[in-house]
Every structure is written in C-alpha cells, then in structure tokens.
Amino acid sequence: MSTEEILCKQFGISETVYNYVTKIEKDLKENYFDKIEKIREANQYKVIYAMQEHKLDYTNFYWNTGYGYDDVGREKAEKIFASVFHTEDALVRPSIASGTHALYLTLSAILQYGDEAIAISGRPYDTLLTVLGEEGNEPCNLKEAGIIYKEIPLYNNDIDWESAIKAVTMKTKLLMIQRSTGYSFRPALTLEKIKNAIAKIREVYPNIYIMVDNCYGEFVDEIEPSDIGADVIVGSLIKNPGGGIALSGGYVAGKKAIIDRVANRLTAPGVGKEIGLTFGTTRNTLQGLFFAPHIVSEAVKGAMLFGGVFSSLGFEVTPALEEQRSDIVQAIKFNNKDMVVKICEAVQNASPVDAHVSPVPWDMPGYSNQVIMASGAFVSGSSIELSADAPMRPPYIAYIQGGLFYDHCKLGVMLSLEKMMEFGEVKNIISNL
Ligand SMILES: *Cc1c(COP(=O)(O)O)cnc(C)c1O
C-alpha cells in the first residue's frame, strides 16, 4: 500500500486533510528544515566527541549493587554530560525522579535560610510554584525553609535585566531563568536573549548565582545556557537529553562547587556523588544522549508542522514559524475548551502505545489547575515522545511537544485536523484550499 492508501484506509485521513498538510509541509521543507538539520549535526558531533573524550567503553554499562561505590559508568556518564554542556561537573542520576525534582534539589542546595531567589523570566512553571511555596502549602517547600522569593515579569518577551538588577538586594543569592515556554504563551527565550541578560547582570553582580531551567531546551540550539554564563543548568532525562531512550532521571550541570552541594542534597553530606546505584540504567542514559540531537531535531520539525498548520487556520501560535526556536514546544491558543480536548485526543490516537484510550482532565500532583495530558509513550510520561497537554483554564492553550520521529508528528497533525473538521470554521478553511 502507498502512504496515501495507508493513511486513508487505516487511519481514516481524508484526501482534503492530506493535501492540506502536504502543502504546509512543502513550505517548511523549503524554508525552515535546513537550519534545524545544521543544528542537529553540530550537536551530534558534540555528543560523540564527549563520549570518545572520556573513552566510553562497553564495560561501563555493567552495574553494581548496594551503595554503588566505584561505578565507573555512572562517573563517566556524568563527565560526558559535563563535556557536552561545557561545565565543570554534572550530576546525572536515574534517582532524580523528574525535572521538578532536579530543580528542587538545585534550589534547596544553593539557597539557605534567609536567602532570596528571584525568577527573572516571569512566573515559573506550575510545579515550581508549589516547590517555592507560592502555591499550595506543601511541607518542605522553600518558603518553609526560609527562602525569600520574588519574580520579575518579562518585558516584550525578553528578560527585563534592568528591573532584575534593581531588584537584587543583599539577600539575593540566586537568579533563575526558565528557557522554555512552560505553561505561558510566549516563545522560549533564545540563547541570545539569555546571554545578553546574563552579561548585563554580571557587569553589576559578577558573583550572583544564575540557574537556568533548561527543560525542553537541550539541543534545540548549537549552544546551551551553560555556554553563555549560566552557573548551573537543570533538566529532565525523559525530555530532550534522554532521546526517548532514558528510562527516568534528571541532570544538573554546572560549577563544581554547586554540583557538590546538589549531590550532598541528593544523597547526604559526606557521601555526595560517591554513592547511588544506577540499577543498570547507564547504557540507556548514554544511548539516549547519543540519540538526543537527532530526536530533538525530529521533534522541532514536528512542532513546526503543528505550528504551521494551525497558524494557517487562523489560530494564534507561539513560537510563530519565523521566530527562532529555543525549545521543542509548540503552543496553540484555541480559546475553546472542546478544541483543546480534541487535539489531545488526536495526539493520543496517533500514538504507538495506548492509542485506543482517551485522555481526560485530572488533578495532577503539583499542578493547581486540572490538566489534560495526551501521551502514548513507551516511557511513561515522557514528553520527548509526542505528547500534548493543556491546563484546563482560559484561554485554553494546548502545548504540543516531542515526537521521536517526524512522521509520527505528521500523523498527529493529520489526525488533529480530521477531528478539527467537526468545527465548521476550520472545515471551511481546509476545504477551500
Ligand atoms: C517539564 C518542565 C519542568 C518540570 O519537569 P517534570 O519532569 O515534569 O517535573 C520544569 N520546567 C519546565 C520549563 C518544564 O518544561
């Protein structure tokens, strides 16, 4: 069967939808995909070089039991991440349960009673608000630990470094920057913007700690925030840097003094990085890193197809096609609850796993609104695999990200459009192509 036949007979894609998506795709191939492939290539070589530099060998995938002392593979994995990010050191562990966990570890390791942290890229990601104690009243949040918190909103989608500098007090120890869109509606901060803000702040406060939440950002550009002055960057292995292969985990990469503190927070003072069993995950972690540049480029192309198709239908999308990308997220504003649910259903139906189930909004731990999440992933909850989620609040924005392979994203786009044909206004536009 030809592609068209499979799509039509097995997935129920109409010729109208197929032609519409193909037309948008042609424009993307002509105008945008080359640049993504160049970035992919640079990152792929960077990763291979780091593995060779540290003489990764097959015995590094063996694993120990108990405390996990002298785990050469674990140590090499951390050195390899540090090399890729050009940092002094890194902590890369399957026992870091999520991105939020990695961020909490980092914040609570750096900040002590009475210290202040300032978010200089506006309101942080939902789960971080719970961590900070800005929302909810969870035991062990940072407010309870005596940490003061402030935030500086973005100005014109850029870091307002002038206000950030003014906001610093004697108590300010750390500035935090979120690279990705998160659950806001703004393009991810480009590395150029982050670089400029860090440089301006460093002119006045050379020693202030700067942490970047790098979730969803890894390998979208040729450099990382750690290349342009961030002291520490933090992310999840079931997002970009795990390449869809890592089974779990998070990383923290940065200055050695910071990583030492984070390691002591993760395990215990005195043992730090020296212990922590990997349960045999080192091979997955590193093979995931090896895959990551390629997978991220596929996800970015997929995000662009979603963005291109939905902007052509008249929906507001961020980032816009011509904007420089700095994460894998494509946000689409629907202003319509039913449409958000339909998109999530379509993404679910496009999945290799759990395609037959329907996502429903639920009270996800750590989030203050109900969230609907579509993810038919091999690694549960992985959002480097094609996934869509939306907090159930106006203006009903769907966040689409991931896709290990562009073809899979394209199927998701086509199934989304089929469902969107139920809405008269969308049907008219597609049919009048
Ligand atoms: C995903 C994400 C987090 C939290 O990561 P989890 O692994 O879901 O806990 C934090 N910040 C940003 C910007 C994210 O995208």
Short mmCIF file of N, CA and C in Angstrom, two decimals, residues 28 30 76 92 104-105 159 202 227 237 250 281 304 332 334 340 397 411 431:
data_model
loop_
_atom_site.label_atom_id
_atom_site.label_comp_id
_atom_site.label_asym_id
_atom_site.label_seq_id
_atom_site.Cartn_x
_atom_site.Cartn_y
_atom_site.Cartn_z
N LEU A 28 7.58 24.34 4.69
CA LEU A 28 8.53 24.19 5.79
C LEU A 28 9.84 23.58 5.28
N GLU A 30 11.07 23.81 2.36
CA GLU A 30 11.81 24.77 1.55
C GLU A 30 12.46 25.87 2.39
N LYS A 76 31.49 8.18 34.39
CA LYS A 76 31.74 8.63 33.02
C LYS A 76 30.52 9.33 32.43
N VAL A 92 24.08 13.24 37.07
CA VAL A 92 23.13 12.63 36.13
C VAL A 92 22.66 11.33 36.76
N TYR A 104 14.28 21.35 42.28
CA TYR A 104 14.14 21.49 43.74
C TYR A 104 15.47 21.18 44.43
N LEU A 105 16.12 20.11 43.99
CA LEU A 105 17.42 19.77 44.58
C LEU A 105 18.39 20.93 44.42
N ILE A 159 14.01 39.17 28.86
CA ILE A 159 14.31 39.37 30.27
C ILE A 159 14.52 40.86 30.53
N ARG A 202 25.82 40.44 35.08
CA ARG A 202 27.18 40.15 35.58
C ARG A 202 28.06 41.40 35.67
N ASP A 227 26.95 27.64 28.15
CA ASP A 227 28.00 28.21 27.29
C ASP A 227 28.01 29.74 27.36
N LEU A 237 15.63 13.87 32.07
CA LEU A 237 16.08 12.89 31.07
C LEU A 237 14.92 12.27 30.29
N GLY A 250 17.19 12.78 35.88
CA GLY A 250 17.38 14.20 35.64
C GLY A 250 18.85 14.52 35.69
N THR A 281 20.99 1.47 34.47
CA THR A 281 20.41 2.41 33.50
C THR A 281 21.45 3.21 32.71
N MET A 304 7.03 22.41 14.30
CA MET A 304 6.83 23.41 13.24
C MET A 304 5.65 23.04 12.36
N ILE A 332 -0.50 26.38 21.03
CA ILE A 332 -1.58 26.82 20.15
C ILE A 332 -2.73 27.30 21.02
N PHE A 334 -6.43 28.12 21.57
CA PHE A 334 -7.71 27.76 20.94
C PHE A 334 -8.88 28.63 21.40
N VAL A 340 -9.34 22.06 22.53
CA VAL A 340 -8.15 21.59 23.26
C VAL A 340 -8.27 20.09 23.55
N ILE A 397 -5.01 26.88 26.00
CA ILE A 397 -3.83 26.72 25.15
C ILE A 397 -3.39 25.25 25.21
N LEU A 411 1.54 12.38 11.48
CA LEU A 411 0.30 11.63 11.68
C LEU A 411 -0.57 12.33 12.74
N SER A 431 -11.29 23.02 3.47
CA SER A 431 -11.94 22.59 2.22
C SER A 431 -11.74 23.57 1.10
#
